[in-house]
Short mmCIF file of C-alpha atoms (C1' of nucleotides) in Angstrom, two decimals:
data_model
loop_
_atom_site.label_atom_id
_atom_site.label_comp_id
_atom_site.label_asym_id
_atom_site.label_seq_id
_atom_site.Cartn_x
_atom_site.Cartn_y
_atom_site.Cartn_z
CA MET A 1 -38.99 -16.68 20.39
CA ALA A 2 -35.45 -16.12 19.26
CA ARG A 3 -34.22 -12.59 19.58
CA ILE A 4 -31.40 -11.02 17.65
CA GLN A 5 -28.47 -10.79 20.04
CA THR A 6 -26.96 -7.36 20.50
CA ASP A 7 -24.12 -6.08 22.58
CA LYS A 8 -24.67 -2.57 23.80
CA ASP A 9 -23.91 0.20 21.31
CA VAL A 10 -24.77 -2.17 18.45
CA SER A 11 -28.24 -1.92 16.97
CA ARG A 12 -30.06 -4.95 15.60
CA LYS A 13 -29.83 -3.36 12.20
CA GLU A 14 -26.05 -3.32 12.45
CA VAL A 15 -26.05 -6.99 13.41
CA ILE A 16 -28.04 -7.77 10.28
CA ILE A 17 -25.77 -5.68 8.06
CA LYS A 18 -22.69 -7.43 9.42
CA ALA A 19 -24.24 -10.84 8.81
CA SER A 20 -25.32 -9.84 5.31
CA ALA A 21 -21.79 -8.75 4.45
CA LYS A 22 -20.53 -12.20 5.35
CA LEU A 23 -23.33 -13.88 3.45
CA PHE A 24 -22.93 -11.72 0.35
CA ARG A 25 -19.22 -12.44 0.36
CA GLU A 26 -19.77 -16.19 0.64
CA LYS A 27 -22.54 -16.61 -1.92
CA GLY A 28 -22.68 -13.40 -3.91
CA TYR A 29 -25.47 -10.83 -3.59
CA LYS A 30 -27.83 -12.37 -6.12
CA ALA A 31 -27.39 -15.92 -4.90
CA ALA A 32 -27.85 -14.95 -1.26
CA SER A 33 -31.45 -15.12 -0.12
CA MET A 34 -33.17 -13.34 2.72
CA ARG A 35 -33.95 -16.79 4.09
CA ASP A 36 -30.22 -17.57 4.16
CA LEU A 37 -29.67 -14.32 5.98
CA ALA A 38 -32.43 -15.09 8.47
CA VAL A 39 -30.78 -18.40 9.35
CA LYS A 40 -27.46 -16.61 9.90
CA VAL A 41 -29.11 -14.08 12.18
CA GLY A 42 -31.17 -16.72 13.95
CA VAL A 43 -34.64 -15.47 13.14
CA GLU A 44 -37.43 -15.89 10.57
CA ALA A 45 -36.98 -14.11 7.25
CA ALA A 46 -39.97 -11.84 7.68
CA SER A 47 -38.65 -10.62 11.02
CA LEU A 48 -35.71 -8.97 9.34
CA TYR A 49 -38.04 -6.38 7.90
CA ASN A 50 -38.68 -4.93 11.32
CA HIS A 51 -35.15 -3.56 11.12
CA ILE A 52 -34.30 -3.01 7.48
CA ARG A 53 -36.19 -1.73 4.48
CA SER A 54 -34.99 -4.16 1.82
CA LYS A 55 -32.24 -6.47 0.63
CA ALA A 56 -31.03 -3.68 -1.63
CA GLU A 57 -30.61 -1.39 1.34
CA LEU A 58 -28.16 -3.85 2.92
CA LEU A 59 -25.91 -3.81 -0.13
CA HIS A 60 -26.19 -0.07 -0.33
CA ASP A 61 -25.14 0.40 3.30
CA ILE A 62 -22.16 -1.93 2.94
CA CYS A 63 -20.87 -0.36 -0.26
CA PHE A 64 -21.15 3.25 0.82
CA ASN A 65 -19.71 2.67 4.27
CA VAL A 66 -16.61 1.19 2.66
CA ALA A 67 -16.41 3.83 -0.04
CA ASN A 68 -16.55 6.60 2.55
CA VAL A 69 -13.74 5.12 4.60
CA PHE A 70 -11.44 5.06 1.58
CA PHE A 71 -12.53 8.48 0.46
CA GLU A 72 -11.71 10.03 3.80
CA HIS A 73 -8.34 8.33 3.92
CA MET A 74 -7.56 9.75 0.50
CA ASN A 75 -8.34 13.24 1.79
CA GLU A 76 -5.96 12.69 4.66
CA VAL A 77 -3.14 11.42 2.45
CA GLU A 78 -3.48 14.22 -0.07
CA SER A 79 -3.21 16.85 2.64
CA THR A 80 0.20 15.64 3.83
CA GLN A 81 3.58 16.86 2.61
CA ALA A 82 4.91 13.45 1.63
CA THR A 83 6.50 12.50 -1.70
CA PRO A 84 4.33 10.72 -4.28
CA ILE A 85 5.98 7.38 -3.51
CA GLU A 86 5.37 7.82 0.19
CA LYS A 87 1.75 8.73 -0.47
CA LEU A 88 1.28 5.65 -2.61
CA GLU A 89 2.81 3.45 0.03
CA LYS A 90 0.41 4.92 2.60
CA LEU A 91 -2.53 4.23 0.31
CA LEU A 92 -1.46 0.68 -0.41
CA ARG A 93 -0.89 -0.14 3.24
CA PHE A 94 -4.30 1.25 4.09
CA HIS A 95 -5.94 -0.89 1.42
CA ILE A 96 -4.21 -3.99 2.69
CA LYS A 97 -5.08 -3.25 6.29
CA GLN A 98 -8.71 -2.66 5.40
CA MET A 99 -8.77 -5.89 3.43
CA LEU A 100 -7.44 -7.78 6.43
CA GLU A 101 -9.44 -6.11 9.20
CA ASN A 102 -12.67 -5.49 7.38
CA PHE A 103 -12.59 -8.27 4.89
CA GLU A 104 -16.25 -9.09 4.33
CA GLU A 105 -17.39 -5.52 3.76
CA VAL A 106 -14.45 -4.50 1.59
CA TYR A 107 -14.76 -7.60 -0.53
CA VAL A 108 -18.50 -7.13 -1.05
CA SER A 109 -18.06 -3.46 -1.84
CA ASP A 110 -15.43 -4.42 -4.40
CA ARG A 111 -17.19 -7.27 -6.17
CA GLU A 112 -20.92 -6.83 -5.66
CA TRP A 113 -21.46 -3.11 -6.14
CA ARG A 114 -22.76 -3.68 -9.63
CA TYR A 115 -26.01 -4.98 -8.16
CA LEU A 116 -26.75 -1.59 -6.62
CA ALA A 117 -29.88 -0.02 -8.05
CA ASP A 118 -29.94 3.44 -9.57
CA PRO A 119 -29.49 6.17 -8.49
CA TYR A 120 -27.08 4.63 -5.99
CA LEU A 121 -25.30 2.73 -8.73
CA SER A 122 -24.28 5.85 -10.67
CA ASN A 123 -23.43 7.54 -7.43
CA PHE A 124 -21.11 4.76 -6.42
CA GLN A 125 -19.50 4.63 -9.85
CA ASN A 126 -18.81 8.35 -9.73
CA GLN A 127 -17.21 8.11 -6.32
CA ARG A 128 -15.09 5.18 -7.50
CA ARG A 129 -14.02 7.00 -10.63
CA SER A 130 -13.09 10.06 -8.63
CA TYR A 131 -11.03 8.00 -6.18
CA ARG A 132 -9.09 6.39 -8.99
CA LYS A 133 -8.45 9.71 -10.63
CA ARG A 134 -6.93 11.12 -7.45
CA PHE A 135 -4.88 7.95 -7.10
CA ALA A 136 -3.68 8.26 -10.69
CA SER A 137 -2.70 11.88 -10.31
CA ILE A 138 -0.39 10.99 -7.41
CA ILE A 139 1.28 8.47 -9.69
CA GLN A 140 1.49 11.10 -12.41
CA GLN A 141 3.24 13.48 -10.04
CA GLY A 142 5.73 10.74 -9.23
CA ILE A 143 6.44 10.28 -12.92
CA GLU A 144 6.94 13.99 -13.50
CA GLN A 145 9.29 14.20 -10.53
CA GLY A 146 11.30 11.30 -11.95
CA GLN A 147 10.65 8.91 -9.08
CA ILE A 148 8.34 6.62 -11.01
CA ASN A 149 8.76 4.82 -14.31
CA LYS A 150 7.11 6.36 -17.35
CA ILE A 151 3.95 4.27 -17.48
CA ASP A 152 0.28 5.00 -17.99
CA ALA A 153 -0.90 6.22 -14.60
CA SER A 154 -4.46 4.93 -14.80
CA THR A 155 -3.29 1.48 -15.87
CA ALA A 156 -1.00 1.46 -12.87
CA VAL A 157 -3.89 2.31 -10.56
CA LEU A 158 -5.86 -0.68 -11.80
CA VAL A 159 -2.89 -2.97 -11.39
CA LEU A 160 -2.26 -1.80 -7.83
CA LEU A 161 -5.85 -1.91 -6.64
CA HIS A 162 -6.67 -5.28 -8.16
CA ALA A 163 -3.45 -6.79 -6.93
CA ILE A 164 -4.54 -6.00 -3.40
CA SER A 165 -8.13 -7.08 -3.75
CA GLY A 166 -6.82 -10.50 -4.72
CA ILE A 167 -5.78 -11.13 -1.17
CA ASP A 168 -8.76 -13.03 0.11
CA SER A 169 -9.23 -15.01 3.24
CA TRP A 170 -8.35 -18.29 1.57
CA HIS A 171 -4.81 -17.16 1.38
CA ARG A 172 -4.32 -16.41 5.06
CA SER A 173 -6.18 -19.42 6.33
CA THR A 174 -4.49 -22.10 4.23
CA HIS A 175 -1.08 -20.57 3.80
CA LYS A 176 -0.60 -19.07 7.24
CA VAL A 177 1.14 -15.85 6.38
CA SER A 178 0.87 -13.18 9.03
CA GLY A 179 -0.80 -9.90 8.23
CA GLU A 180 2.46 -8.00 8.56
CA GLU A 181 4.35 -10.38 6.31
CA LEU A 182 1.59 -10.21 3.73
CA GLU A 183 1.67 -6.43 3.79
CA GLU A 184 5.44 -6.30 3.33
CA ASN A 185 5.36 -8.76 0.44
CA ILE A 186 2.74 -6.83 -1.46
CA VAL A 187 4.25 -3.43 -0.82
CA THR A 188 7.66 -4.72 -1.91
CA ILE A 189 6.38 -5.96 -5.25
CA LEU A 190 4.21 -3.01 -6.07
CA ILE A 191 6.25 -0.06 -4.84
CA GLN A 192 9.45 -1.43 -6.28
CA GLY A 193 7.56 -2.18 -9.48
CA LEU A 194 6.66 1.46 -9.84
CA GLN A 195 10.03 2.99 -8.95
CA LYS A 196 12.72 3.86 -11.40
CA MET B 9 -39.75 -17.91 -36.96
CA ALA B 10 -36.36 -16.60 -35.97
CA ARG B 11 -33.55 -19.08 -36.45
CA ILE B 12 -30.19 -18.94 -34.69
CA GLN B 13 -27.72 -17.60 -37.22
CA THR B 14 -24.62 -19.69 -37.76
CA ASP B 15 -21.60 -19.24 -39.94
CA LYS B 16 -20.16 -22.47 -41.22
CA ASP B 17 -18.01 -24.43 -38.76
CA VAL B 18 -19.90 -22.89 -35.86
CA SER B 19 -22.65 -24.94 -34.26
CA ARG B 20 -25.74 -23.36 -32.78
CA LYS B 21 -24.55 -24.55 -29.39
CA GLU B 22 -21.33 -22.58 -29.81
CA VAL B 23 -23.32 -19.48 -30.70
CA ILE B 24 -25.28 -19.89 -27.49
CA ILE B 25 -22.17 -20.43 -25.39
CA LYS B 26 -20.55 -17.32 -26.82
CA ALA B 27 -23.66 -15.26 -26.11
CA SER B 28 -23.90 -16.65 -22.60
CA ALA B 29 -20.29 -15.69 -21.86
CA LYS B 30 -21.10 -12.11 -22.77
CA LEU B 31 -24.30 -12.17 -20.74
CA PHE B 32 -22.69 -13.74 -17.67
CA ARG B 33 -19.94 -11.16 -17.82
CA GLU B 34 -22.41 -8.29 -18.03
CA LYS B 35 -24.90 -9.38 -15.38
CA GLY B 36 -23.20 -12.18 -13.44
CA TYR B 37 -24.20 -15.83 -13.68
CA LYS B 38 -26.94 -15.76 -11.05
CA ALA B 39 -28.50 -12.54 -12.23
CA ALA B 40 -28.51 -13.62 -15.87
CA SER B 41 -31.71 -15.41 -16.84
CA MET B 42 -32.32 -17.87 -19.64
CA ARG B 43 -34.88 -15.39 -20.94
CA ASP B 44 -32.15 -12.73 -21.12
CA LEU B 45 -29.99 -15.17 -23.02
CA ALA B 46 -32.84 -16.00 -25.38
CA VAL B 47 -33.23 -12.33 -26.26
CA LYS B 48 -29.50 -12.06 -26.99
CA VAL B 49 -29.64 -15.10 -29.25
CA GLY B 50 -32.85 -13.94 -30.89
CA VAL B 51 -35.11 -16.83 -29.98
CA GLU B 52 -37.57 -17.97 -27.28
CA ALA B 53 -36.12 -19.23 -23.99
CA ALA B 54 -37.41 -22.76 -24.38
CA SER B 55 -35.79 -23.07 -27.79
CA LEU B 56 -32.35 -22.93 -26.25
CA TYR B 57 -32.92 -26.38 -24.80
CA ASN B 58 -32.82 -27.94 -28.24
CA HIS B 59 -29.08 -27.22 -28.16
CA ILE B 60 -27.95 -27.23 -24.54
CA ARG B 61 -28.76 -29.30 -21.50
CA SER B 62 -28.91 -26.59 -18.84
CA LYS B 63 -27.77 -23.17 -17.71
CA ALA B 64 -25.18 -24.87 -15.54
CA GLU B 65 -23.69 -26.59 -18.57
CA LEU B 66 -23.01 -23.22 -20.18
CA LEU B 67 -20.98 -22.03 -17.21
CA HIS B 68 -19.22 -25.34 -17.04
CA ASP B 69 -18.20 -25.19 -20.71
CA ILE B 70 -16.91 -21.64 -20.41
CA CYS B 71 -14.87 -22.25 -17.27
CA PHE B 72 -13.22 -25.46 -18.39
CA ASN B 73 -12.42 -24.22 -21.86
CA VAL B 74 -10.54 -21.31 -20.34
CA ALA B 75 -8.88 -23.41 -17.67
CA ASN B 76 -7.60 -25.86 -20.27
CA VAL B 77 -6.07 -23.12 -22.37
CA PHE B 78 -4.08 -21.81 -19.43
CA PHE B 79 -3.15 -25.28 -18.29
CA GLU B 80 -1.72 -26.19 -21.68
CA HIS B 81 0.22 -22.96 -21.87
CA MET B 82 1.74 -23.70 -18.47
CA ASN B 83 2.91 -27.10 -19.77
CA GLU B 84 4.51 -25.37 -22.71
CA VAL B 85 6.32 -22.79 -20.58
CA GLU B 86 7.57 -25.31 -18.07
CA SER B 87 9.12 -27.42 -20.79
CA THR B 88 11.33 -24.59 -22.08
CA GLN B 89 14.87 -23.81 -20.96
CA ALA B 90 14.23 -20.22 -19.99
CA THR B 91 15.16 -18.55 -16.71
CA PRO B 92 12.44 -18.19 -14.06
CA ILE B 93 12.06 -14.49 -14.83
CA GLU B 94 11.65 -15.21 -18.53
CA LYS B 95 9.09 -17.89 -17.77
CA LEU B 96 7.13 -15.52 -15.59
CA GLU B 97 7.19 -12.86 -18.26
CA LYS B 98 5.85 -15.40 -20.75
CA LEU B 99 3.06 -16.38 -18.41
CA LEU B 100 2.11 -12.79 -17.68
CA ARG B 101 2.06 -11.83 -21.34
CA PHE B 102 -0.12 -14.83 -22.10
CA HIS B 103 -2.57 -13.88 -19.37
CA ILE B 104 -2.79 -10.34 -20.66
CA LYS B 105 -3.24 -11.46 -24.26
CA GLN B 106 -5.98 -13.89 -23.28
CA MET B 107 -7.70 -11.20 -21.27
CA LEU B 108 -7.66 -8.90 -24.28
CA GLU B 109 -8.55 -11.38 -27.03
CA ASN B 110 -10.91 -13.62 -25.13
CA PHE B 111 -12.24 -11.20 -22.61
CA GLU B 112 -15.75 -12.44 -21.92
CA GLU B 113 -14.81 -16.07 -21.35
CA VAL B 114 -11.71 -15.36 -19.29
CA TYR B 115 -13.56 -12.87 -17.13
CA VAL B 116 -16.44 -15.26 -16.50
CA SER B 117 -14.09 -18.13 -15.74
CA ASP B 118 -12.29 -15.88 -13.28
CA ARG B 119 -15.24 -14.40 -11.42
CA GLU B 120 -18.17 -16.77 -11.80
CA TRP B 121 -16.63 -20.20 -11.35
CA ARG B 122 -17.92 -20.39 -7.81
CA TYR B 123 -21.39 -21.03 -9.15
CA LEU B 124 -20.29 -24.29 -10.72
CA ALA B 125 -22.05 -27.29 -9.20
CA ASP B 126 -20.22 -30.24 -7.75
CA PRO B 127 -18.43 -32.32 -8.86
CA TYR B 128 -17.29 -29.74 -11.42
CA LEU B 129 -16.70 -27.18 -8.70
CA SER B 130 -14.12 -29.27 -6.83
CA ASN B 131 -12.60 -30.26 -10.11
CA PHE B 132 -12.16 -26.67 -11.15
CA GLN B 133 -10.77 -25.67 -7.76
CA ASN B 134 -8.21 -28.46 -7.94
CA GLN B 135 -7.10 -27.40 -11.39
CA ARG B 136 -6.83 -23.80 -10.22
CA ARG B 137 -4.85 -24.74 -7.14
CA SER B 138 -2.49 -26.85 -9.22
CA TYR B 139 -1.95 -24.02 -11.68
CA ARG B 140 -1.08 -21.60 -8.91
CA LYS B 141 1.28 -24.07 -7.32
CA ARG B 142 3.22 -24.47 -10.55
CA PHE B 143 3.27 -20.69 -10.92
CA ALA B 144 4.56 -20.31 -7.38
CA SER B 145 7.30 -22.85 -7.84
CA ILE B 146 8.69 -20.91 -10.79
CA ILE B 147 8.84 -17.86 -8.53
CA GLN B 148 10.49 -19.95 -5.83
CA GLN B 149 13.15 -21.06 -8.28
CA GLY B 150 13.80 -17.45 -9.13
CA ILE B 151 14.25 -16.65 -5.47
CA GLU B 152 16.66 -19.52 -4.95
CA GLN B 153 18.68 -18.47 -7.96
CA GLY B 154 18.89 -14.96 -6.58
CA GLN B 155 16.99 -13.27 -9.42
CA ILE B 156 13.89 -12.55 -7.40
CA ASN B 157 13.39 -10.77 -4.10
CA LYS B 158 12.89 -12.92 -1.02
CA ILE B 159 9.11 -12.81 -0.80
CA ASP B 160 6.41 -15.38 -0.18
CA ALA B 161 5.92 -17.06 -3.54
CA SER B 162 2.24 -17.85 -3.24
CA THR B 163 1.45 -14.31 -2.17
CA ALA B 164 3.29 -13.11 -5.25
CA VAL B 165 1.19 -15.38 -7.47
CA LEU B 166 -2.02 -13.89 -6.17
CA VAL B 167 -0.69 -10.38 -6.60
CA LEU B 168 0.35 -11.06 -10.19
CA LEU B 169 -2.80 -12.85 -11.30
CA HIS B 170 -5.21 -10.42 -9.74
CA ALA B 171 -3.28 -7.46 -11.02
CA ILE B 172 -3.91 -8.72 -14.52
CA SER B 173 -7.57 -9.47 -14.00
CA GLY B 174 -7.85 -5.76 -13.26
CA ILE B 175 -7.82 -5.17 -16.97
CA ASP B 176 -11.57 -5.62 -17.01
CA SER B 177 -12.17 -2.02 -16.06
CA TRP B 178 -9.74 -0.87 -18.70
CA HIS B 179 -11.95 -2.54 -21.24
CA ARG B 180 -14.88 -0.37 -20.34
CA SER B 181 -13.04 2.83 -19.61
CA THR B 182 -13.34 5.59 -22.12
CA HIS B 183 -9.70 6.56 -21.88
CA LYS B 184 -8.20 3.74 -23.88
CA VAL B 185 -4.64 2.57 -24.07
CA SER B 186 -3.59 0.26 -26.88
CA GLY B 187 -3.21 -3.42 -26.10
CA GLU B 188 0.55 -3.35 -26.62
CA GLU B 189 1.00 -0.34 -24.39
CA LEU B 190 -1.14 -1.94 -21.72
CA GLU B 191 0.90 -5.11 -21.86
CA GLU B 192 4.19 -3.23 -21.52
CA ASN B 193 2.92 -1.17 -18.59
CA ILE B 194 1.76 -4.18 -16.64
CA VAL B 195 4.83 -6.27 -17.36
CA THR B 196 7.06 -3.37 -16.37
CA ILE B 197 5.43 -2.97 -12.98
CA LEU B 198 5.15 -6.62 -12.12
CA ILE B 199 8.41 -8.06 -13.43
CA GLN B 200 10.45 -5.19 -12.07
CA GLY B 201 8.53 -5.52 -8.81
CA LEU B 202 9.74 -9.08 -8.45
CA GLN B 203 13.35 -8.59 -9.47
CA LYS B 204 16.19 -7.85 -7.12
"C1'" DC C 9 -48.59 -3.53 37.75
"C1'" DA C 10 -50.43 -1.42 33.45
"C1'" DT C 11 -49.69 -0.10 29.02
"C1'" DA C 12 -47.11 1.23 24.86
"C1'" DT C 13 -43.55 -0.05 21.78
"C1'" DT C 14 -40.54 -3.16 19.84
"C1'" DT C 15 -39.70 -7.52 17.98
"C1'" DG C 16 -40.95 -11.87 16.31
"C1'" DC C 17 -44.13 -15.25 14.28
"C1'" DT C 18 -47.23 -17.60 10.63
"C1'" DA C 19 -49.30 -17.27 6.34
"C1'" DA C 20 -49.74 -15.60 2.04
"C1'" DT C 21 -48.83 -12.90 -2.35
"C1'" DG C 22 -47.28 -12.06 -6.93
"C1'" DA C 23 -43.31 -12.21 -9.72
"C1'" DA C 24 -39.42 -14.47 -11.76
"C1'" DC C 25 -36.90 -18.43 -12.37
"C1'" DG C 26 -35.15 -22.97 -14.99
"C1'" DT C 27 -37.04 -26.42 -17.39
"C1'" DT C 28 -40.44 -29.80 -19.79
"C1'" DA C 29 -44.14 -31.33 -22.93
"C1'" DA C 30 -46.74 -31.01 -26.88
"C1'" DT C 31 -47.10 -28.97 -31.14
"C1'" DT C 32 -45.95 -26.30 -35.25
"C1'" DT C 33 -42.65 -24.56 -38.53
"C1'" DT C 34 -38.49 -24.81 -41.24
"C1'" DA C 35 -34.76 -26.84 -43.98
"C1'" DC C 36 -33.17 -30.25 -46.95
"C1'" DG C 37 -31.93 -34.86 -49.23
"C1'" DG C 38 -34.10 -38.14 -52.41
"C1'" DC D 17 -42.56 -32.08 -54.07
"C1'" DC D 18 -42.70 -35.13 -50.35
"C1'" DG D 19 -41.07 -37.01 -45.96
"C1'" DT D 20 -38.21 -36.57 -42.16
"C1'" DA D 21 -35.33 -34.60 -38.82
"C1'" DA D 22 -33.96 -30.38 -36.73
"C1'" DA D 23 -35.37 -26.25 -34.66
"C1'" DA D 24 -38.62 -23.01 -32.86
"C1'" DT D 25 -43.05 -21.96 -30.55
"C1'" DT D 26 -46.71 -21.69 -26.94
"C1'" DA D 27 -48.16 -23.06 -22.59
"C1'" DA D 28 -47.42 -24.69 -18.49
"C1'" DC D 29 -45.00 -26.91 -14.31
"C1'" DG D 30 -43.06 -26.61 -9.74
"C1'" DT D 31 -39.75 -23.75 -7.12
"C1'" DT D 32 -37.83 -20.08 -5.04
"C1'" DC D 33 -37.70 -15.38 -4.33
"C1'" DA D 34 -38.45 -10.67 -1.71
"C1'" DT D 35 -41.80 -8.67 0.62
"C1'" DT D 36 -46.40 -7.63 3.20
"C1'" DA D 37 -50.29 -8.17 6.51
"C1'" DG D 38 -52.06 -9.38 10.74
"C1'" DC D 39 -51.38 -11.01 15.09
"C1'" DA D 40 -48.76 -12.72 19.33
"C1'" DA D 41 -45.16 -12.28 22.47
"C1'" DA D 42 -41.51 -9.95 24.69
"C1'" DT D 43 -39.58 -5.84 26.51
"C1'" DA D 44 -39.39 -1.06 28.02
"C1'" DT D 45 -41.54 2.80 30.30
"C1'" DG D 46 -44.26 4.96 33.67
#
DNA sequence: CATATTTGCTAATGAACGTTAATTTTACGG
DNA sequence: CCGTAAAATTAACGTTCATTAGCAAATATG
């Protein structure tokens, strides 16, 4: 009988969530089956249900874990005394770092959240909307202080966030750019693009 | 008996493809069922098969129609005598315009192509890779001519293209900016972000 | 070593899926 | 107004899906 392997301090549930993040990223939530997941974990499909409640719960856990990480970082950034441009640079670098270090989860949270079921769906959308609003208001401050070009702040947020989410694993594996180099390239384009 | 409505010069197949693009955008290819599509078209699910061969064919038609449009535009741009920066601006403006005027198809082609079946999948990936390479080499020329910052060209391509695909959320957002304003905002950020 | 709990297995369920076959209805040229 | 081809319908098919029930094995606890 094949057991789910766990290092200490890592529950079997966490092993399954991690595997599901990879699977959902590779195939998409809807196309990924619990049987696929079982193979990845090394167990029969039915056995998964000793540890999790449902497929939906997996997506839910992934999305909200990621959302909370970004939310907390936003709190941190807002509480500092930095200029708007410096704050934006901090946010961008954090997004890039998360995308590189936590790729599967961040990617899934970004692209597959629409398959969340209510009430989690509306919840997630609200959190997302709120995050973008706070992001936009930092840009707006930069505009009012004359550091940033006069552009529509919420359009700029979309441009920045989507530009970063485009950095998927394909890029690093086939093109062999280091994480640091990647970060500098992106920050150069986007921060300079905003500045006057 | 409900017939599929057609204006002249529009086949019933084209009506179905158009409806499927909207459906695939709303729900995702895998989550969209032929029964959903039938409802949208106003007919029973089985009736669709008088006009199309399969669900897969619908995705295939959407993706390759879009890919061909962008491919042809790239040919056009490359054959002009403009500077690299001017060429990039042309490409960006075309992407934005396509995203605004042809939203459903472009979005589906961008996000759902991975559900294409071989050999169409490899075909599409090759075309995509080739397009990005040509895009990157325009950036590279700009770097060598000293108009563009010394950055990794293929990273820049991903940043630019994904930044534009971020328009999708703008489409749904209640706070609407006009198409022209949107275009200017995006071009401002991205072109200025590249330039020295 | 005994026993309780956790974890895994096999088997099965009902629902949803894409698609096909057989048949009926509609539109239209002669 | 008839005959024919196009288009729509109903009914069904074989799969695949997420999930459950019941039982066996492994592990933890004392």
